[in-house]
Amino acid sequence: MAFRGNLLVVLVLAASAIATGKSARLELVPAAPGASMAERAMDDRHRHTYITQKIASGRGGSRRVAAEVGASAVSLPVSSGAYAGTGQYFVKFLVGTPAQEFALVADTGSDLTWVKCNGAGGATPPGRVFRPADSKSWAPIPCSSDTCKLDVPFSLANCSAPTSPCAYDYRYKEGSAGARGVVGTDSATIALPDGKMVQMQDVVLGCSSTHDGQSFQAADGVISLGNSKISFASRAAARYGGSFSYCLVDHLAPRDATGYLAFGPGPAPKDSTPAAQTQLLLDPKMPFYGVKVEAIHVAGKALDIPAEVWDATKNGGTILDSGTTLTVLATPAYKAVVAALSTHLAGVPTVAFHPFEHCYNWTARRPGAPEIPKLAVQFAGSARLEPPAKSYVIDVKPGVKCIGVQEGESPGLSVIGNILQQEHLWEFDLKNRLVRFKQSTCTR
């Protein structure tokens, strides 16, 4: 299946606690609930549509063109966008020579890293902007190059002269968020665990003169963590041990709490609990990270969900996505999960809260009322994700909890969002096509 994905929680990029050796680290800060859960749910629906359409176009074999005529580790500081009213995680990113600092959305579904730019044509966007003319290491990528024609997502068909810069119109959803500009290469400055700074040369970078969408009002752009030849994650992982990892703190954690994103292996974990692992399903046409789900359990019982829901060859399947807040399940899986959870919570007073189907007045819950049952996601290879109850029966406002999953299409793609991933360390071993995960406090 073609798989290539935005985080609601704040991340701190750090060395992987699963592997051994040195690694590169980026810091991520947890987001506060600046955006309402209804707004985040709507953003998730837009994103799910975008991902589904992108995968469908990849299955058809079409190139994504716009319709218009070692062994050390590195780290970058990251903070949550929730304080700015968005549902993404931000990472501090230094680019250019001399280095210019930006706050970028960390996104496993993006294959192009881009920043708001001055000098790519069009009006200068508000806020911090990258000025390529001020960077000694900036080099435009020509539109006639293979990189532009084959690797840059949504590159424009126009190429008036072989040396003209490669242009793109990156749409995250038709009529919604997107960015437009030109592509080049530049250096990125990264901090090693010992505090030393190193430069990565020839990082593919989009210089966006125009952009739209709520996510980009507070952020300066996107750092690409998707599976792609030109993504920052793929290039950094290749240099620093073949893997990258992240750990998300509770999305409602205090503002000073941080998670992390790391490239390369890190120091041995403090606890000896082994990590679970399952195969990554990767497709070179897409940036998403696919996994094979075999079952979902509630209160120890496997739910009756048709196998084709998890079958990518039958237009189903599942991806892990840092850019989606709430987990989205194809209709048969959604109905089974919601029915099982709501049955166990039948004794708790209900309350309406858009857009969720099942919400509860937790302050009116009587002593002895049912507890939230355990939910587990079973992956291929006996890997089992057992998230804390707060990750699937979520707090939406003081005293109110809702079953925090959304219904997708059927047949259709299911997406494990960042709230369900929180308080776990996730290591994406791109070299061996494996993803490993284990519970973690996400503290350094």
XYZ file of C-alpha atoms in Angstrom:
444
model
C 0.000 0.000 0.000
C 1.203 3.515 -0.719
C 1.833 5.187 2.572
C 3.410 8.487 3.376
C 1.097 12.305 7.302
C 0.410 16.863 11.918
C 0.755 16.623 15.601
C -1.626 18.213 18.077
C 0.696 17.712 21.017
C 4.047 19.439 21.517
C 7.124 17.323 20.850
C 10.724 17.517 21.946
C 12.934 15.787 19.439
C 15.415 13.608 21.274
C 17.554 10.545 20.975
C 15.638 7.299 20.737
C 15.336 5.535 24.065
C 14.837 2.247 22.311
C 18.061 1.936 20.395
C 21.637 2.214 21.630
C 24.408 4.562 20.636
C 24.358 8.271 19.822
C 21.531 10.169 18.186
C 20.253 13.596 17.217
C 17.513 15.282 19.183
C 14.758 17.838 18.622
C 12.651 19.147 21.476
C 8.838 19.204 21.331
C 6.665 21.099 23.818
C 3.107 19.926 24.687
C 0.312 22.039 23.337
C -2.347 23.673 25.431
C -5.976 23.446 24.247
C -5.929 26.689 22.282
C -8.019 25.302 19.449
C -11.352 23.773 20.359
C -11.788 20.032 19.991
C -14.516 20.696 17.410
C -12.021 22.705 15.322
C -9.431 19.960 15.647
C -11.992 17.343 14.634
C -12.855 19.376 11.538
C -9.163 19.777 10.682
C -8.763 16.007 11.051
C -11.608 15.399 8.601
C -9.989 17.716 6.066
C -6.667 15.983 6.559
C -8.219 12.533 6.235
C -9.746 13.573 2.903
C -6.365 14.828 1.724
C -4.567 11.622 2.768
C -7.214 9.417 1.166
C -7.059 11.328 -2.102
C -3.267 11.276 -2.092
C -3.158 7.518 -1.564
C -5.785 6.983 -4.273
C -3.722 8.990 -6.756
C -0.625 6.998 -5.783
C -2.403 3.695 -6.383
C -3.232 4.905 -9.843
C 0.456 5.390 -10.525
C 0.082 9.045 -11.454
C 2.813 11.533 -10.635
C 1.851 14.207 -8.160
C 1.977 17.266 -10.402
C -0.116 20.383 -9.927
C -2.709 21.000 -12.599
C -1.277 24.381 -13.569
C 0.039 25.397 -17.067
C 28.112 8.936 10.690
C 26.735 7.742 13.494
C 26.177 10.718 15.733
C 22.796 12.126 16.681
C 21.175 15.534 16.170
C 18.435 17.453 17.968
C 16.124 20.435 17.422
C 13.897 22.186 19.968
C 10.137 21.680 19.340
C 7.043 23.204 20.949
C 3.283 22.674 20.718
C 1.144 24.850 18.536
C -1.853 24.521 20.821
C -0.830 27.690 22.600
C -1.136 29.432 19.260
C -4.586 27.970 18.642
C -3.554 25.094 16.390
C -3.409 21.332 16.789
C 0.138 20.730 15.595
C 3.545 20.293 17.218
C 6.259 22.816 16.438
C 9.990 22.250 16.158
C 12.631 24.966 16.111
C 14.572 24.706 12.888
C 17.711 26.612 11.875
C 18.232 27.000 8.140
C 20.611 28.945 5.914
C 24.061 30.506 6.264
C 24.026 32.425 8.529
C 21.322 30.378 10.244
C 17.790 31.751 10.497
C 15.416 30.225 13.095
C 11.842 29.112 12.379
C 9.037 27.249 14.170
C 7.863 24.448 11.882
C 4.977 21.996 12.124
C 6.321 18.445 12.616
C 4.445 16.317 10.094
C 4.888 12.607 9.283
C 2.592 13.032 6.276
C 4.723 15.631 4.490
C 7.556 14.946 2.092
C 8.576 18.579 1.538
C 10.100 20.812 4.211
C 9.161 24.423 3.558
C 9.316 27.829 5.209
C 7.534 31.111 4.642
C 9.714 33.038 2.291
C 10.594 36.466 0.981
C 11.927 36.619 -2.523
C 10.057 33.754 -4.201
C 7.606 36.068 -5.939
C 4.278 37.338 -4.665
C 3.593 39.283 -1.485
C 5.816 38.787 1.555
C 3.885 36.755 4.178
C 3.512 38.194 7.691
C 5.767 37.084 10.540
C 9.203 35.496 10.241
C 10.294 34.789 6.695
C 13.284 33.092 5.123
C 15.311 35.373 2.872
C 17.192 33.159 0.409
C 19.218 36.102 -0.874
C 20.716 36.445 2.620
C 21.839 32.794 2.755
C 25.220 31.966 1.253
C 24.262 28.274 1.016
C 20.898 28.627 -0.773
C 20.820 27.056 -4.252
C 17.644 26.920 -6.373
C 16.700 23.559 -7.895
C 16.045 23.935 -11.657
C 12.675 22.864 -13.014
C 14.378 20.635 -15.584
C 16.049 18.475 -12.899
C 14.954 14.965 -11.998
C 14.538 16.094 -8.397
C 11.908 18.602 -9.490
C 10.168 16.361 -12.006
C 10.194 13.137 -9.978
C 10.616 13.913 -6.270
C 9.090 17.301 -5.437
C 5.418 16.846 -4.487
C 2.959 18.918 -6.518
C 5.642 20.437 -8.711
C 4.148 22.618 -11.414
C 4.178 21.477 -15.015
C 5.420 24.862 -16.215
C 9.135 25.035 -17.039
C 9.684 28.065 -19.227
C 13.474 27.593 -19.258
C 15.675 24.697 -18.095
C 17.324 26.880 -15.471
C 14.078 28.324 -14.094
C 13.493 27.432 -10.439
C 11.371 24.407 -9.587
C 7.916 25.669 -8.535
C 5.313 23.853 -6.437
C 1.720 24.233 -5.304
C 1.472 21.941 -2.263
C -2.181 21.404 -1.364
C -2.891 19.672 1.947
C -6.568 19.685 0.997
C -8.373 21.175 -1.973
C -9.610 24.626 -0.969
C -7.974 24.408 2.458
C -4.390 24.553 3.731
C -1.558 24.755 1.256
C 1.631 26.513 0.214
C 3.143 27.723 -3.022
C 6.673 28.715 -3.934
C 9.986 27.459 -5.306
C 12.347 24.696 -4.190
C 16.052 24.831 -3.507
C 18.660 23.339 -1.210
C 20.230 24.884 1.862
C 21.974 23.906 5.067
C 20.230 23.030 8.334
C 21.982 23.585 11.676
C 21.349 20.891 14.303
C 22.448 20.510 17.921
C 24.198 17.318 19.036
C 23.499 15.904 22.525
C 26.825 17.346 23.739
C 25.703 20.839 22.744
C 27.874 21.119 19.635
C 26.272 22.415 16.466
C 26.612 20.660 13.120
C 25.334 21.474 9.660
C 23.483 19.180 7.277
C 24.157 20.282 3.739
C 21.866 20.159 0.706
C 18.583 19.897 2.622
C 15.707 20.173 0.144
C 13.720 23.247 1.163
C 10.589 24.879 -0.172
C 10.525 28.669 -0.160
C 6.792 29.486 0.121
C 5.760 32.961 -0.953
C 2.068 32.217 -0.385
C 0.275 29.907 2.043
C -3.173 29.416 3.557
C -4.826 27.407 6.317
C -5.194 27.848 10.085
C -2.167 25.655 10.833
C 0.175 28.087 9.120
C -1.031 31.278 10.800
C 1.136 30.504 13.836
C 3.793 28.272 12.272
C 6.556 29.350 9.920
C 6.231 26.237 7.755
C 6.549 22.445 7.890
C 9.365 20.015 8.677
C 8.814 16.879 6.625
C 8.957 13.606 8.579
C 7.382 11.471 5.848
C 8.868 8.560 3.945
C 10.338 10.302 0.912
C 13.655 10.716 -0.854
C 13.639 14.453 -0.146
C 12.070 14.565 3.338
C 14.151 15.837 6.222
C 13.395 12.709 8.248
C 14.640 10.342 5.563
C 17.836 12.309 4.944
C 18.610 12.843 8.625
C 17.844 9.225 9.482
C 20.121 8.022 6.673
C 22.948 10.093 8.125
C 22.276 9.247 11.766
C 21.748 5.506 11.990
C 18.796 4.791 9.703
C 15.978 5.675 12.118
C 14.106 8.469 13.817
C 11.855 8.492 16.862
C 9.453 10.687 18.752
C 7.679 10.653 22.092
C 4.510 12.667 22.720
C 3.573 13.856 26.170
C -0.083 14.121 27.181
C -1.719 16.699 24.915
C -3.118 18.415 28.031
C 0.190 18.383 29.920
C 1.532 21.625 31.453
C 3.100 24.022 29.027
C 6.624 23.327 30.278
C 6.311 19.558 29.680
C 8.202 18.333 26.648
C 8.379 15.278 24.478
C 11.070 14.626 21.887
C 11.977 13.816 18.308
C 15.336 12.168 17.578
C 17.360 10.989 14.629
C 19.612 7.985 15.038
C 20.045 5.588 17.958
C 20.105 6.912 21.484
C 21.277 5.831 24.926
C 19.963 2.639 26.472
C 16.548 3.125 28.134
C 16.348 3.468 31.914
C 13.816 0.656 32.152
C 14.374 -2.748 30.599
C 10.836 -3.243 29.264
C 11.225 -4.485 25.703
C 9.641 -2.493 22.902
C 6.935 -4.027 20.751
C 7.590 -3.978 17.035
C 5.668 -4.463 13.834
C 6.397 -4.097 10.145
C 6.240 -0.711 8.458
C 4.330 -0.773 5.179
C 6.098 1.730 2.951
C 5.478 2.791 -0.614
C 8.015 4.989 -2.459
C 5.165 6.966 -4.044
C 3.718 8.070 -0.718
C 5.096 9.572 2.532
C 2.782 7.759 4.967
C 3.762 5.082 7.501
C 1.456 2.102 7.155
C 0.959 -0.657 9.719
C -1.054 -3.873 9.691
C -3.795 -3.965 12.346
C -5.120 -7.422 13.134
C -7.692 -6.674 15.843
C -9.003 -4.190 18.387
C -9.864 -5.369 21.899
C -12.111 -3.680 24.443
C -12.174 -5.029 28.002
C -10.138 -8.009 26.843
C -12.550 -9.025 24.077
C -11.690 -8.918 20.375
C -14.296 -6.873 18.511
C -16.125 -8.193 15.473
C -14.508 -6.128 12.723
C -14.286 -7.461 9.137
C -10.720 -8.326 8.129
C -10.978 -6.246 4.956
C -11.098 -3.077 7.098
C -7.391 -3.601 7.803
C -6.500 -4.831 4.286
C -4.715 -2.211 2.186
C -5.248 -4.275 -0.982
C -9.011 -3.848 -0.489
C -8.885 -0.062 -0.033
C -8.566 -0.381 3.744
C -5.445 -0.326 5.866
C -4.042 1.878 8.623
C -1.381 4.563 8.988
C 0.327 6.230 11.939
C 0.016 9.998 11.558
C 1.537 12.676 13.765
C -0.511 15.334 12.002
C -3.940 13.902 12.839
C -5.255 14.630 16.328
C -8.123 12.178 16.744
C -7.961 8.580 15.554
C -10.137 7.946 12.500
C -11.579 4.451 12.003
C -13.342 3.073 8.933
C -17.074 2.676 9.623
C -17.176 -1.011 10.691
C -14.292 -0.514 13.131
C -15.661 2.796 14.395
C -19.112 1.360 15.113
C -17.648 -1.678 16.888
C -15.317 0.382 19.082
C -17.908 3.013 19.963
C -20.562 0.383 20.713
C -18.231 -1.529 23.025
C -17.012 1.540 24.915
C -20.456 3.139 25.241
C -21.946 -0.130 26.521
C -19.395 -0.228 29.327
C -20.061 3.436 30.135
C -23.847 3.150 30.045
C -24.165 4.072 33.730
C -22.494 7.479 33.315
C -24.771 10.503 32.611
C -24.482 11.643 28.992
C -24.160 15.138 27.574
C -24.135 16.548 24.041
C -20.840 17.882 22.725
C -20.334 18.407 18.988
C -18.941 16.672 16.958
C -18.722 13.561 19.157
C -21.450 10.929 19.348
C -20.884 9.789 22.924
C -19.970 12.255 25.675
C -20.309 12.015 29.439
C -20.805 14.350 32.380
C -17.942 12.991 34.455
C -18.616 15.272 37.397
C -22.099 13.715 37.755
C -20.690 10.199 37.704
C -21.906 8.333 40.779
C -19.613 6.355 43.095
C -19.346 2.803 41.828
C -20.162 3.802 38.237
C -18.331 1.861 35.514
C -14.670 2.598 34.859
C -13.347 3.196 31.349
C -12.600 -0.251 29.878
C -9.157 -1.027 28.498
C -8.679 -0.704 24.765
C -5.872 -2.430 22.866
C -4.809 -2.355 19.218
C -3.239 -5.599 18.008
C -0.694 -5.242 15.197
C 0.920 -7.918 13.064
C 3.742 -9.724 14.836
C 1.985 -9.757 18.226
C 2.732 -6.078 18.847
C 0.047 -4.613 21.095
C -0.666 -0.930 21.736
C -2.436 -0.390 25.076
C -2.962 3.365 25.390
C -4.060 5.004 28.650
C -7.819 5.542 28.947
C -7.385 9.315 28.567
C -6.145 8.714 25.019
C -9.469 7.332 23.734
C -12.022 8.683 26.219
C -10.716 12.191 26.119
C -11.268 15.372 28.126
C -12.982 17.939 25.888
C -13.762 20.496 28.603
C -13.768 20.497 32.412
C -15.966 17.668 33.668
C -16.798 16.320 30.198
C -15.250 13.308 28.488
C -16.021 11.954 25.004
C -15.159 8.807 23.098
C -12.372 10.402 21.088
C -12.459 8.646 17.738
C -13.998 9.741 14.447
C -15.788 7.767 11.772
C -14.154 7.424 8.377
C -15.466 6.048 5.119
C -15.882 2.369 4.299
C -14.010 1.031 2.535
C -11.397 3.518 3.588
C -8.218 4.286 5.436
C -7.972 4.234 9.232
C -5.577 6.685 10.901
C -4.014 6.351 14.358
C -3.769 9.964 15.506
C -1.367 11.622 17.890
C -3.605 11.496 20.980
C -3.744 7.701 20.772
C 0.043 7.707 20.306
C 0.763 9.925 23.319
C 2.931 8.755 26.230
C 4.611 6.193 23.994
C 8.024 6.280 22.381
C 7.804 5.496 18.666
C 10.903 4.551 16.693
C 10.666 4.415 12.897
C 13.425 2.096 11.732
C 13.459 3.019 8.054
C 16.472 0.842 7.310
C 14.727 -2.352 8.435
C 11.139 -1.226 7.764
C 10.016 -1.654 11.358
C 8.255 0.541 13.892
C 8.936 -0.050 17.579
C 6.953 1.403 20.455
C 6.727 1.259 24.232
C 5.103 3.214 27.027
C 7.127 6.188 28.212
C 6.802 9.356 30.260
C 8.587 11.085 27.367
C 10.926 12.877 29.753
C 14.645 13.079 29.208
